[in-house]
Amino acid sequence: MSRVTIKDKTFETSIPEAEILERVKKVAERINKDMADKNPLFIAVLNGSFMFASDLMKHITIPCEISFVKLASYEGTTSTGKIKEVIGLNEDIRGRHVVIVEDIVDTGSTMKRMIETLGTREPASLHISTLLLKPGKLQVPLDIEYVAMEIPNDFIVGYGLDYDQQGRNLRDIYTLVNE
Ligand code: IMP
Ligand code: MG
């Protein structure tokens, strides 16, 4: 177990790289089976999913394409907080089998917004793959077909995920230590 300090907070290893890679490979194998002959278009959500997307794609063996989007968030526009917009999607997804590649689904509001936005562009099908899911925090009904790992409600960093933009470069996943 190793510890890192990022800004004012301490984190300790909770999921080592080897386990992450094993789980990512398993998800890729399921997608290979389910989406063979569908030429899926993977849409990875930046910034957090860059490591997951990279390792996932290394194990995808069927014909496929990948593209990247970013979400713009606006604070304080409504009493409920953030409204997010999908930016940078230039591909025509009409009639395509789309697999969203996300780092983590927490309350699920980001993913709900993605599904709603992409849904209006008439894809043949829309699927969600996420590296991490916090089932205890999910607040909206979502059909998440491809989950590499389920985790408790704690805040984590590493393997693409950040705390205040730091820690994305860590190879393992670390959990916040409550002191
Ligand atoms: P949601 O909209 O509540 O599902 O939140 C999703 C977004 O919040 C993710 O895409 C992450 O960017 C961020 N997030 C949620 N939980 C964590 C965490 O434990 N560590 C780092 N980022 C997180
Ligand atoms: Mg994210």
mmCIF file with all atom_site columns, C-alpha atoms and ligand atoms in Angstrom:
data_model
loop_
_atom_site.group_PDB
_atom_site.id
_atom_site.type_symbol
_atom_site.label_atom_id
_atom_site.label_alt_id
_atom_site.label_comp_id
_atom_site.label_asym_id
_atom_site.label_entity_id
_atom_site.label_seq_id
_atom_site.pdbx_PDB_ins_code
_atom_site.Cartn_x
_atom_site.Cartn_y
_atom_site.Cartn_z
_atom_site.occupancy
_atom_site.B_iso_or_equiv
_atom_site.pdbx_formal_charge
_atom_site.auth_seq_id
_atom_site.auth_comp_id
_atom_site.auth_asym_id
_atom_site.auth_atom_id
_atom_site.pdbx_PDB_model_num
ATOM   1   C  CA  . MET A 1 1   ? 0.000   0.000   0.000   1.00 0.00 ? 1   MET A CA  1
ATOM   2   C  CA  . SER A 1 2   ? 1.574   3.283   -0.992  1.00 0.00 ? 2   SER A CA  1
ATOM   3   C  CA  . ARG A 1 3   ? 0.489   6.804   -0.230  1.00 0.00 ? 3   ARG A CA  1
ATOM   4   C  CA  . VAL A 1 4   ? 0.573   9.981   -2.290  1.00 0.00 ? 4   VAL A CA  1
ATOM   5   C  CA  . THR A 1 5   ? -0.184  13.532  -1.329  1.00 0.00 ? 5   THR A CA  1
ATOM   6   C  CA  . ILE A 1 6   ? -1.922  15.751  -3.860  1.00 0.00 ? 6   ILE A CA  1
ATOM   7   C  CA  . LYS A 1 7   ? -2.330  19.349  -2.776  1.00 0.00 ? 7   LYS A CA  1
ATOM   8   C  CA  . ASP A 1 8   ? -4.084  19.196  0.618   1.00 0.00 ? 8   ASP A CA  1
ATOM   9   C  CA  . LYS A 1 9   ? -5.175  15.552  0.451   1.00 0.00 ? 9   LYS A CA  1
ATOM   10  C  CA  . THR A 1 10  ? -3.678  12.113  1.038   1.00 0.00 ? 10  THR A CA  1
ATOM   11  C  CA  . PHE A 1 11  ? -4.568  9.096   -1.064  1.00 0.00 ? 11  PHE A CA  1
ATOM   12  C  CA  . GLU A 1 12  ? -3.582  5.438   -0.816  1.00 0.00 ? 12  GLU A CA  1
ATOM   13  C  CA  . THR A 1 13  ? -3.459  2.684   -3.421  1.00 0.00 ? 13  THR A CA  1
ATOM   14  C  CA  . SER A 1 14  ? -6.755  0.860   -3.761  1.00 0.00 ? 14  SER A CA  1
ATOM   15  C  CA  . ILE A 1 15  ? -6.642  -0.790  -7.194  1.00 0.00 ? 15  ILE A CA  1
ATOM   16  C  CA  . PRO A 1 16  ? -3.215  -1.737  -8.523  1.00 0.00 ? 16  PRO A CA  1
ATOM   17  C  CA  . GLU A 1 17  ? -2.433  -1.317  -12.211 1.00 0.00 ? 17  GLU A CA  1
ATOM   18  C  CA  . ALA A 1 18  ? -2.299  -5.069  -12.873 1.00 0.00 ? 18  ALA A CA  1
ATOM   19  C  CA  . GLU A 1 19  ? -5.853  -5.528  -11.624 1.00 0.00 ? 19  GLU A CA  1
ATOM   20  C  CA  . ILE A 1 20  ? -7.112  -2.556  -13.632 1.00 0.00 ? 20  ILE A CA  1
ATOM   21  C  CA  . LEU A 1 21  ? -5.571  -3.935  -16.818 1.00 0.00 ? 21  LEU A CA  1
ATOM   22  C  CA  . GLU A 1 22  ? -7.054  -7.371  -16.202 1.00 0.00 ? 22  GLU A CA  1
ATOM   23  C  CA  . ARG A 1 23  ? -10.550 -5.908  -15.763 1.00 0.00 ? 23  ARG A CA  1
ATOM   24  C  CA  . VAL A 1 24  ? -10.184 -3.649  -18.805 1.00 0.00 ? 24  VAL A CA  1
ATOM   25  C  CA  . LYS A 1 25  ? -9.204  -6.654  -20.906 1.00 0.00 ? 25  LYS A CA  1
ATOM   26  C  CA  . LYS A 1 26  ? -12.315 -8.529  -19.765 1.00 0.00 ? 26  LYS A CA  1
ATOM   27  C  CA  . VAL A 1 27  ? -14.578 -5.651  -20.807 1.00 0.00 ? 27  VAL A CA  1
ATOM   28  C  CA  . ALA A 1 28  ? -12.847 -5.513  -24.205 1.00 0.00 ? 28  ALA A CA  1
ATOM   29  C  CA  . GLU A 1 29  ? -13.432 -9.232  -24.701 1.00 0.00 ? 29  GLU A CA  1
ATOM   30  C  CA  . ARG A 1 30  ? -17.160 -8.791  -24.011 1.00 0.00 ? 30  ARG A CA  1
ATOM   31  C  CA  . ILE A 1 31  ? -17.371 -5.919  -26.484 1.00 0.00 ? 31  ILE A CA  1
ATOM   32  C  CA  . ASN A 1 32  ? -15.495 -7.986  -29.095 1.00 0.00 ? 32  ASN A CA  1
ATOM   33  C  CA  . LYS A 1 33  ? -18.150 -10.679 -28.770 1.00 0.00 ? 33  LYS A CA  1
ATOM   34  C  CA  . ASP A 1 34  ? -21.204 -8.407  -28.615 1.00 0.00 ? 34  ASP A CA  1
ATOM   35  C  CA  . MET A 1 35  ? -20.176 -5.951  -31.320 1.00 0.00 ? 35  MET A CA  1
ATOM   36  C  CA  . ALA A 1 36  ? -18.490 -8.193  -33.891 1.00 0.00 ? 36  ALA A CA  1
ATOM   37  C  CA  . ASP A 1 37  ? -19.711 -7.164  -37.385 1.00 0.00 ? 37  ASP A CA  1
ATOM   38  C  CA  . LYS A 1 38  ? -21.109 -3.875  -36.026 1.00 0.00 ? 38  LYS A CA  1
ATOM   39  C  CA  . ASN A 1 39  ? -18.067 -1.690  -36.716 1.00 0.00 ? 39  ASN A CA  1
ATOM   40  C  CA  . PRO A 1 40  ? -18.633 0.189   -33.437 1.00 0.00 ? 40  PRO A CA  1
ATOM   41  C  CA  . LEU A 1 41  ? -17.676 3.816   -33.047 1.00 0.00 ? 41  LEU A CA  1
ATOM   42  C  CA  . PHE A 1 42  ? -16.094 4.345   -29.636 1.00 0.00 ? 42  PHE A CA  1
ATOM   43  C  CA  . ILE A 1 43  ? -16.538 7.849   -28.273 1.00 0.00 ? 43  ILE A CA  1
ATOM   44  C  CA  . ALA A 1 44  ? -14.176 8.503   -25.397 1.00 0.00 ? 44  ALA A CA  1
ATOM   45  C  CA  . VAL A 1 45  ? -15.009 11.330  -23.005 1.00 0.00 ? 45  VAL A CA  1
ATOM   46  C  CA  . LEU A 1 46  ? -11.992 13.506  -22.239 1.00 0.00 ? 46  LEU A CA  1
ATOM   47  C  CA  . ASN A 1 47  ? -10.106 14.169  -20.061 1.00 0.00 ? 47  ASN A CA  1
ATOM   48  C  CA  . GLY A 1 48  ? -10.632 11.363  -17.580 1.00 0.00 ? 48  GLY A CA  1
ATOM   49  C  CA  . SER A 1 49  ? -11.018 8.413   -19.930 1.00 0.00 ? 49  SER A CA  1
ATOM   50  C  CA  . PHE A 1 50  ? -7.771  8.737   -21.866 1.00 0.00 ? 50  PHE A CA  1
ATOM   51  C  CA  . MET A 1 51  ? -5.907  5.875   -20.144 1.00 0.00 ? 51  MET A CA  1
ATOM   52  C  CA  . PHE A 1 52  ? -8.935  3.582   -20.070 1.00 0.00 ? 52  PHE A CA  1
ATOM   53  C  CA  . ALA A 1 53  ? -9.682  4.286   -23.741 1.00 0.00 ? 53  ALA A CA  1
ATOM   54  C  CA  . SER A 1 54  ? -6.090  3.548   -24.686 1.00 0.00 ? 54  SER A CA  1
ATOM   55  C  CA  . ASP A 1 55  ? -5.848  0.246   -22.811 1.00 0.00 ? 55  ASP A CA  1
ATOM   56  C  CA  . LEU A 1 56  ? -9.346  -0.821  -23.859 1.00 0.00 ? 56  LEU A CA  1
ATOM   57  C  CA  . MET A 1 57  ? -8.613  -0.256  -27.545 1.00 0.00 ? 57  MET A CA  1
ATOM   58  C  CA  . LYS A 1 58  ? -5.457  -2.380  -27.353 1.00 0.00 ? 58  LYS A CA  1
ATOM   59  C  CA  . HIS A 1 59  ? -7.700  -5.378  -26.662 1.00 0.00 ? 59  HIS A CA  1
ATOM   60  C  CA  . ILE A 1 60  ? -10.433 -4.611  -29.193 1.00 0.00 ? 60  ILE A CA  1
ATOM   61  C  CA  . THR A 1 61  ? -9.841  -6.985  -32.075 1.00 0.00 ? 61  THR A CA  1
ATOM   62  C  CA  . ILE A 1 62  ? -12.916 -6.272  -34.232 1.00 0.00 ? 62  ILE A CA  1
ATOM   63  C  CA  . PRO A 1 63  ? -13.141 -3.534  -36.893 1.00 0.00 ? 63  PRO A CA  1
ATOM   64  C  CA  . CYS A 1 64  ? -13.923 -0.266  -35.111 1.00 0.00 ? 64  CYS A CA  1
ATOM   65  C  CA  . GLU A 1 65  ? -13.326 3.465   -34.965 1.00 0.00 ? 65  GLU A CA  1
ATOM   66  C  CA  . ILE A 1 66  ? -12.581 5.833   -32.102 1.00 0.00 ? 66  ILE A CA  1
ATOM   67  C  CA  . SER A 1 67  ? -13.223 9.508   -31.578 1.00 0.00 ? 67  SER A CA  1
ATOM   68  C  CA  . PHE A 1 68  ? -13.042 11.877  -28.618 1.00 0.00 ? 68  PHE A CA  1
ATOM   69  C  CA  . VAL A 1 69  ? -15.351 14.445  -27.089 1.00 0.00 ? 69  VAL A CA  1
ATOM   70  C  CA  . LYS A 1 70  ? -15.116 16.811  -24.212 1.00 0.00 ? 70  LYS A CA  1
ATOM   71  C  CA  . LEU A 1 71  ? -17.830 18.049  -21.933 1.00 0.00 ? 71  LEU A CA  1
ATOM   72  C  CA  . ALA A 1 72  ? -18.159 21.720  -21.205 1.00 0.00 ? 72  ALA A CA  1
ATOM   73  C  CA  . SER A 1 73  ? -19.597 22.453  -17.806 1.00 0.00 ? 73  SER A CA  1
ATOM   74  C  CA  . TYR A 1 74  ? -21.211 25.617  -16.647 1.00 0.00 ? 74  TYR A CA  1
ATOM   75  C  CA  . GLU A 1 75  ? -21.471 26.339  -12.961 1.00 0.00 ? 75  GLU A CA  1
ATOM   76  C  CA  . GLY A 1 76  ? -24.408 27.989  -11.311 1.00 0.00 ? 76  GLY A CA  1
ATOM   77  C  CA  . THR A 1 77  ? -26.723 28.300  -14.280 1.00 0.00 ? 77  THR A CA  1
ATOM   78  C  CA  . THR A 1 78  ? -29.474 26.507  -12.418 1.00 0.00 ? 78  THR A CA  1
ATOM   79  C  CA  . SER A 1 79  ? -30.113 25.750  -8.790  1.00 0.00 ? 79  SER A CA  1
ATOM   80  C  CA  . THR A 1 80  ? -29.211 22.108  -9.419  1.00 0.00 ? 80  THR A CA  1
ATOM   81  C  CA  . GLY A 1 81  ? -25.661 23.020  -10.410 1.00 0.00 ? 81  GLY A CA  1
ATOM   82  C  CA  . LYS A 1 82  ? -23.897 21.924  -13.556 1.00 0.00 ? 82  LYS A CA  1
ATOM   83  C  CA  . ILE A 1 83  ? -25.168 21.790  -17.090 1.00 0.00 ? 83  ILE A CA  1
ATOM   84  C  CA  . LYS A 1 84  ? -22.833 20.025  -19.443 1.00 0.00 ? 84  LYS A CA  1
ATOM   85  C  CA  . GLU A 1 85  ? -22.552 20.143  -23.180 1.00 0.00 ? 85  GLU A CA  1
ATOM   86  C  CA  . VAL A 1 86  ? -20.922 17.681  -25.540 1.00 0.00 ? 86  VAL A CA  1
ATOM   87  C  CA  . ILE A 1 87  ? -18.316 19.464  -27.644 1.00 0.00 ? 87  ILE A CA  1
ATOM   88  C  CA  . GLY A 1 88  ? -16.128 18.372  -30.493 1.00 0.00 ? 88  GLY A CA  1
ATOM   89  C  CA  . LEU A 1 89  ? -18.124 15.536  -31.980 1.00 0.00 ? 89  LEU A CA  1
ATOM   90  C  CA  . ASN A 1 90  ? -17.704 15.946  -35.713 1.00 0.00 ? 90  ASN A CA  1
ATOM   91  C  CA  . GLU A 1 91  ? -18.527 12.396  -36.760 1.00 0.00 ? 91  GLU A CA  1
ATOM   92  C  CA  . ASP A 1 92  ? -21.892 11.592  -38.232 1.00 0.00 ? 92  ASP A CA  1
ATOM   93  C  CA  . ILE A 1 93  ? -23.163 8.947   -35.817 1.00 0.00 ? 93  ILE A CA  1
ATOM   94  C  CA  . ARG A 1 94  ? -26.427 8.362   -37.649 1.00 0.00 ? 94  ARG A CA  1
ATOM   95  C  CA  . GLY A 1 95  ? -26.947 4.625   -38.102 1.00 0.00 ? 95  GLY A CA  1
ATOM   96  C  CA  . ARG A 1 96  ? -23.750 3.821   -36.168 1.00 0.00 ? 96  ARG A CA  1
ATOM   97  C  CA  . HIS A 1 97  ? -23.345 1.542   -33.171 1.00 0.00 ? 97  HIS A CA  1
ATOM   98  C  CA  . VAL A 1 98  ? -21.836 3.881   -30.593 1.00 0.00 ? 98  VAL A CA  1
ATOM   99  C  CA  . VAL A 1 99  ? -19.977 2.872   -27.443 1.00 0.00 ? 99  VAL A CA  1
ATOM   100 C  CA  . ILE A 1 100 ? -19.350 5.733   -25.014 1.00 0.00 ? 100 ILE A CA  1
ATOM   101 C  CA  . VAL A 1 101 ? -16.075 5.329   -23.118 1.00 0.00 ? 101 VAL A CA  1
ATOM   102 C  CA  . GLU A 1 102 ? -16.186 7.043   -19.720 1.00 0.00 ? 102 GLU A CA  1
ATOM   103 C  CA  . ASP A 1 103 ? -13.835 7.068   -16.741 1.00 0.00 ? 103 ASP A CA  1
ATOM   104 C  CA  . ILE A 1 104 ? -16.362 6.954   -13.929 1.00 0.00 ? 104 ILE A CA  1
ATOM   105 C  CA  . VAL A 1 105 ? -20.103 7.084   -13.416 1.00 0.00 ? 105 VAL A CA  1
ATOM   106 C  CA  . ASP A 1 106 ? -20.902 8.692   -10.096 1.00 0.00 ? 106 ASP A CA  1
ATOM   107 C  CA  . THR A 1 107 ? -24.397 10.272  -9.843  1.00 0.00 ? 107 THR A CA  1
ATOM   108 C  CA  . GLY A 1 108 ? -24.891 9.425   -13.521 1.00 0.00 ? 108 GLY A CA  1
ATOM   109 C  CA  . SER A 1 109 ? -25.943 12.931  -14.551 1.00 0.00 ? 109 SER A CA  1
ATOM   110 C  CA  . THR A 1 110 ? -23.026 13.374  -16.957 1.00 0.00 ? 110 THR A CA  1
ATOM   111 C  CA  . MET A 1 111 ? -23.797 10.086  -18.664 1.00 0.00 ? 111 MET A CA  1
ATOM   112 C  CA  . LYS A 1 112 ? -27.503 10.867  -18.822 1.00 0.00 ? 112 LYS A CA  1
ATOM   113 C  CA  . ARG A 1 113 ? -26.678 14.126  -20.556 1.00 0.00 ? 113 ARG A CA  1
ATOM   114 C  CA  . MET A 1 114 ? -24.389 12.311  -23.039 1.00 0.00 ? 114 MET A CA  1
ATOM   115 C  CA  . ILE A 1 115 ? -27.066 9.750   -23.848 1.00 0.00 ? 115 ILE A CA  1
ATOM   116 C  CA  . GLU A 1 116 ? -29.667 12.460  -24.403 1.00 0.00 ? 116 GLU A CA  1
ATOM   117 C  CA  . THR A 1 117 ? -27.375 14.503  -26.643 1.00 0.00 ? 117 THR A CA  1
ATOM   118 C  CA  . LEU A 1 118 ? -26.079 11.593  -28.705 1.00 0.00 ? 118 LEU A CA  1
ATOM   119 C  CA  . GLY A 1 119 ? -29.564 10.066  -28.871 1.00 0.00 ? 119 GLY A CA  1
ATOM   120 C  CA  . THR A 1 120 ? -30.875 13.010  -30.893 1.00 0.00 ? 120 THR A CA  1
ATOM   121 C  CA  . ARG A 1 121 ? -28.321 12.202  -33.617 1.00 0.00 ? 121 ARG A CA  1
ATOM   122 C  CA  . GLU A 1 122 ? -30.007 8.916   -34.490 1.00 0.00 ? 122 GLU A CA  1
ATOM   123 C  CA  . PRO A 1 123 ? -27.346 6.285   -33.796 1.00 0.00 ? 123 PRO A CA  1
ATOM   124 C  CA  . ALA A 1 124 ? -28.339 2.662   -34.542 1.00 0.00 ? 124 ALA A CA  1
ATOM   125 C  CA  . SER A 1 125 ? -27.536 1.845   -30.918 1.00 0.00 ? 125 SER A CA  1
ATOM   126 C  CA  . LEU A 1 126 ? -25.917 3.511   -27.917 1.00 0.00 ? 126 LEU A CA  1
ATOM   127 C  CA  . HIS A 1 127 ? -23.897 1.631   -25.318 1.00 0.00 ? 127 HIS A CA  1
ATOM   128 C  CA  . ILE A 1 128 ? -22.040 2.746   -22.206 1.00 0.00 ? 128 ILE A CA  1
ATOM   129 C  CA  . SER A 1 129 ? -18.667 1.449   -21.090 1.00 0.00 ? 129 SER A CA  1
ATOM   130 C  CA  . THR A 1 130 ? -17.130 2.827   -17.942 1.00 0.00 ? 130 THR A CA  1
ATOM   131 C  CA  . LEU A 1 131 ? -13.945 2.011   -16.107 1.00 0.00 ? 131 LEU A CA  1
ATOM   132 C  CA  . LEU A 1 132 ? -15.579 2.627   -12.739 1.00 0.00 ? 132 LEU A CA  1
ATOM   133 C  CA  . LEU A 1 133 ? -19.079 2.723   -11.322 1.00 0.00 ? 133 LEU A CA  1
ATOM   134 C  CA  . LYS A 1 134 ? -20.123 3.855   -7.864  1.00 0.00 ? 134 LYS A CA  1
ATOM   135 C  CA  . PRO A 1 135 ? -23.445 1.985   -7.602  1.00 0.00 ? 135 PRO A CA  1
ATOM   136 C  CA  . GLY A 1 136 ? -24.164 3.595   -4.238  1.00 0.00 ? 136 GLY A CA  1
ATOM   137 C  CA  . LYS A 1 137 ? -24.233 7.062   -5.774  1.00 0.00 ? 137 LYS A CA  1
ATOM   138 C  CA  . LEU A 1 138 ? -26.156 6.472   -8.978  1.00 0.00 ? 138 LEU A CA  1
ATOM   139 C  CA  . GLN A 1 139 ? -29.197 8.755   -9.015  1.00 0.00 ? 139 GLN A CA  1
ATOM   140 C  CA  . VAL A 1 140 ? -30.640 8.302   -12.473 1.00 0.00 ? 140 VAL A CA  1
ATOM   141 C  CA  . PRO A 1 141 ? -31.732 5.128   -14.245 1.00 0.00 ? 141 PRO A CA  1
ATOM   142 C  CA  . LEU A 1 142 ? -28.972 4.131   -16.673 1.00 0.00 ? 142 LEU A CA  1
ATOM   143 C  CA  . ASP A 1 143 ? -28.311 0.913   -18.516 1.00 0.00 ? 143 ASP A CA  1
ATOM   144 C  CA  . ILE A 1 144 ? -24.554 0.586   -18.159 1.00 0.00 ? 144 ILE A CA  1
ATOM   145 C  CA  . GLU A 1 145 ? -23.597 -2.531  -20.087 1.00 0.00 ? 145 GLU A CA  1
ATOM   146 C  CA  . TYR A 1 146 ? -19.828 -2.509  -19.718 1.00 0.00 ? 146 TYR A CA  1
ATOM   147 C  CA  . VAL A 1 147 ? -18.417 -1.798  -16.267 1.00 0.00 ? 147 VAL A CA  1
ATOM   148 C  CA  . ALA A 1 148 ? -14.790 -2.713  -15.609 1.00 0.00 ? 148 ALA A CA  1
ATOM   149 C  CA  . MET A 1 149 ? -15.040 -2.251  -11.826 1.00 0.00 ? 149 MET A CA  1
ATOM   150 C  CA  . GLU A 1 150 ? -17.562 -1.250  -9.180  1.00 0.00 ? 150 GLU A CA  1
ATOM   151 C  CA  . ILE A 1 151 ? -16.202 0.787   -6.274  1.00 0.00 ? 151 ILE A CA  1
ATOM   152 C  CA  . PRO A 1 152 ? -17.495 2.250   -2.991  1.00 0.00 ? 152 PRO A CA  1
ATOM   153 C  CA  . ASN A 1 153 ? -18.564 5.889   -2.726  1.00 0.00 ? 153 ASN A CA  1
ATOM   154 C  CA  . ASP A 1 154 ? -15.084 7.191   -1.858  1.00 0.00 ? 154 ASP A CA  1
ATOM   155 C  CA  . PHE A 1 155 ? -13.260 9.759   -3.983  1.00 0.00 ? 155 PHE A CA  1
ATOM   156 C  CA  . ILE A 1 156 ? -10.470 8.296   -6.111  1.00 0.00 ? 156 ILE A CA  1
ATOM   157 C  CA  . VAL A 1 157 ? -7.630  9.501   -8.362  1.00 0.00 ? 157 VAL A CA  1
ATOM   158 C  CA  . GLY A 1 158 ? -5.203  7.973   -10.827 1.00 0.00 ? 158 GLY A CA  1
ATOM   159 C  CA  . TYR A 1 159 ? -5.298  6.107   -14.139 1.00 0.00 ? 159 TYR A CA  1
ATOM   160 C  CA  . GLY A 1 160 ? -6.704  9.223   -15.828 1.00 0.00 ? 160 GLY A CA  1
ATOM   161 C  CA  . LEU A 1 161 ? -8.840  10.486  -12.959 1.00 0.00 ? 161 LEU A CA  1
ATOM   162 C  CA  . ASP A 1 162 ? -7.938  13.696  -11.207 1.00 0.00 ? 162 ASP A CA  1
ATOM   163 C  CA  . TYR A 1 163 ? -8.164  15.623  -8.012  1.00 0.00 ? 163 TYR A CA  1
ATOM   164 C  CA  . ASP A 1 164 ? -8.165  19.291  -9.051  1.00 0.00 ? 164 ASP A CA  1
ATOM   165 C  CA  . GLN A 1 165 ? -6.466  18.295  -12.354 1.00 0.00 ? 165 GLN A CA  1
ATOM   166 C  CA  . GLN A 1 166 ? -3.630  16.492  -10.552 1.00 0.00 ? 166 GLN A CA  1
ATOM   167 C  CA  . GLY A 1 167 ? -2.981  12.754  -10.314 1.00 0.00 ? 167 GLY A CA  1
ATOM   168 C  CA  . ARG A 1 168 ? -4.129  11.708  -13.786 1.00 0.00 ? 168 ARG A CA  1
ATOM   169 C  CA  . ASN A 1 169 ? -0.661  10.297  -14.481 1.00 0.00 ? 169 ASN A CA  1
ATOM   170 C  CA  . LEU A 1 170 ? -0.704  7.790   -11.613 1.00 0.00 ? 170 LEU A CA  1
ATOM   171 C  CA  . ARG A 1 171 ? -0.629  4.192   -12.879 1.00 0.00 ? 171 ARG A CA  1
ATOM   172 C  CA  . ASP A 1 172 ? -2.698  2.746   -10.016 1.00 0.00 ? 172 ASP A CA  1
ATOM   173 C  CA  . ILE A 1 173 ? -6.003  3.964   -8.600  1.00 0.00 ? 173 ILE A CA  1
ATOM   174 C  CA  . TYR A 1 174 ? -5.802  5.673   -5.207  1.00 0.00 ? 174 TYR A CA  1
ATOM   175 C  CA  . THR A 1 175 ? -8.548  6.338   -2.681  1.00 0.00 ? 175 THR A CA  1
ATOM   176 C  CA  . LEU A 1 176 ? -8.834  9.423   -0.501  1.00 0.00 ? 176 LEU A CA  1
ATOM   177 C  CA  . VAL A 1 177 ? -7.730  8.799   3.057   1.00 0.00 ? 177 VAL A CA  1
ATOM   178 C  CA  . ASN A 1 178 ? -10.081 10.341  5.581   1.00 0.00 ? 178 ASN A CA  1
ATOM   179 C  CA  . GLU A 1 179 ? -7.987  11.627  8.417   1.00 0.00 ? 179 GLU A CA  1
HETATM 180 P  P1  . IMP B 2 .   ? -21.499 12.194  -12.434 1.00 0.00 ? 1   IMP B P1  1
HETATM 181 O  O1  . IMP B 2 .   ? -22.076 13.130  -13.456 1.00 0.00 ? 1   IMP B O1  1
HETATM 182 O  O2  . IMP B 2 .   ? -21.941 12.512  -11.044 1.00 0.00 ? 1   IMP B O2  1
HETATM 183 O  O3  . IMP B 2 .   ? -21.742 10.731  -12.766 1.00 0.00 ? 1   IMP B O3  1
HETATM 184 O  O4  . IMP B 2 .   ? -19.959 12.462  -12.373 1.00 0.00 ? 1   IMP B O4  1
HETATM 185 C  C1  . IMP B 2 .   ? -19.153 12.078  -13.364 1.00 0.00 ? 1   IMP B C1  1
HETATM 186 C  C2  . IMP B 2 .   ? -17.863 12.858  -13.408 1.00 0.00 ? 1   IMP B C2  1
HETATM 187 O  O5  . IMP B 2 .   ? -17.441 13.328  -12.130 1.00 0.00 ? 1   IMP B O5  1
HETATM 188 C  C3  . IMP B 2 .   ? -16.798 11.920  -13.899 1.00 0.00 ? 1   IMP B C3  1
HETATM 189 O  O6  . IMP B 2 .   ? -16.732 11.898  -15.303 1.00 0.00 ? 1   IMP B O6  1
HETATM 190 C  C4  . IMP B 2 .   ? -15.565 12.453  -13.224 1.00 0.00 ? 1   IMP B C4  1
HETATM 191 O  O7  . IMP B 2 .   ? -14.981 13.431  -14.047 1.00 0.00 ? 1   IMP B O7  1
HETATM 192 C  C5  . IMP B 2 .   ? -16.053 13.093  -11.947 1.00 0.00 ? 1   IMP B C5  1
HETATM 193 N  N1  . IMP B 2 .   ? -15.870 12.169  -10.782 1.00 0.00 ? 1   IMP B N1  1
HETATM 194 C  C6  . IMP B 2 .   ? -16.833 11.491  -10.112 1.00 0.00 ? 1   IMP B C6  1
HETATM 195 N  N2  . IMP B 2 .   ? -16.330 10.772  -9.100  1.00 0.00 ? 1   IMP B N2  1
HETATM 196 C  C7  . IMP B 2 .   ? -14.993 10.985  -9.134  1.00 0.00 ? 1   IMP B C7  1
HETATM 197 C  C8  . IMP B 2 .   ? -13.882 10.502  -8.328  1.00 0.00 ? 1   IMP B C8  1
HETATM 198 O  O8  . IMP B 2 .   ? -14.018 9.702   -7.375  1.00 0.00 ? 1   IMP B O8  1
HETATM 199 N  N3  . IMP B 2 .   ? -12.646 10.960  -8.677  1.00 0.00 ? 1   IMP B N3  1
HETATM 200 C  C9  . IMP B 2 .   ? -12.439 11.815  -9.727  1.00 0.00 ? 1   IMP B C9  1
HETATM 201 N  N4  . IMP B 2 .   ? -13.427 12.282  -10.508 1.00 0.00 ? 1   IMP B N4  1
HETATM 202 C  C10 . IMP B 2 .   ? -14.700 11.885  -10.207 1.00 0.00 ? 1   IMP B C10 1
HETATM 203 MG MG  . MG  B 3 .   ? -15.357 11.920  -16.881 1.00 0.00 ? 2   MG  B MG  1
#
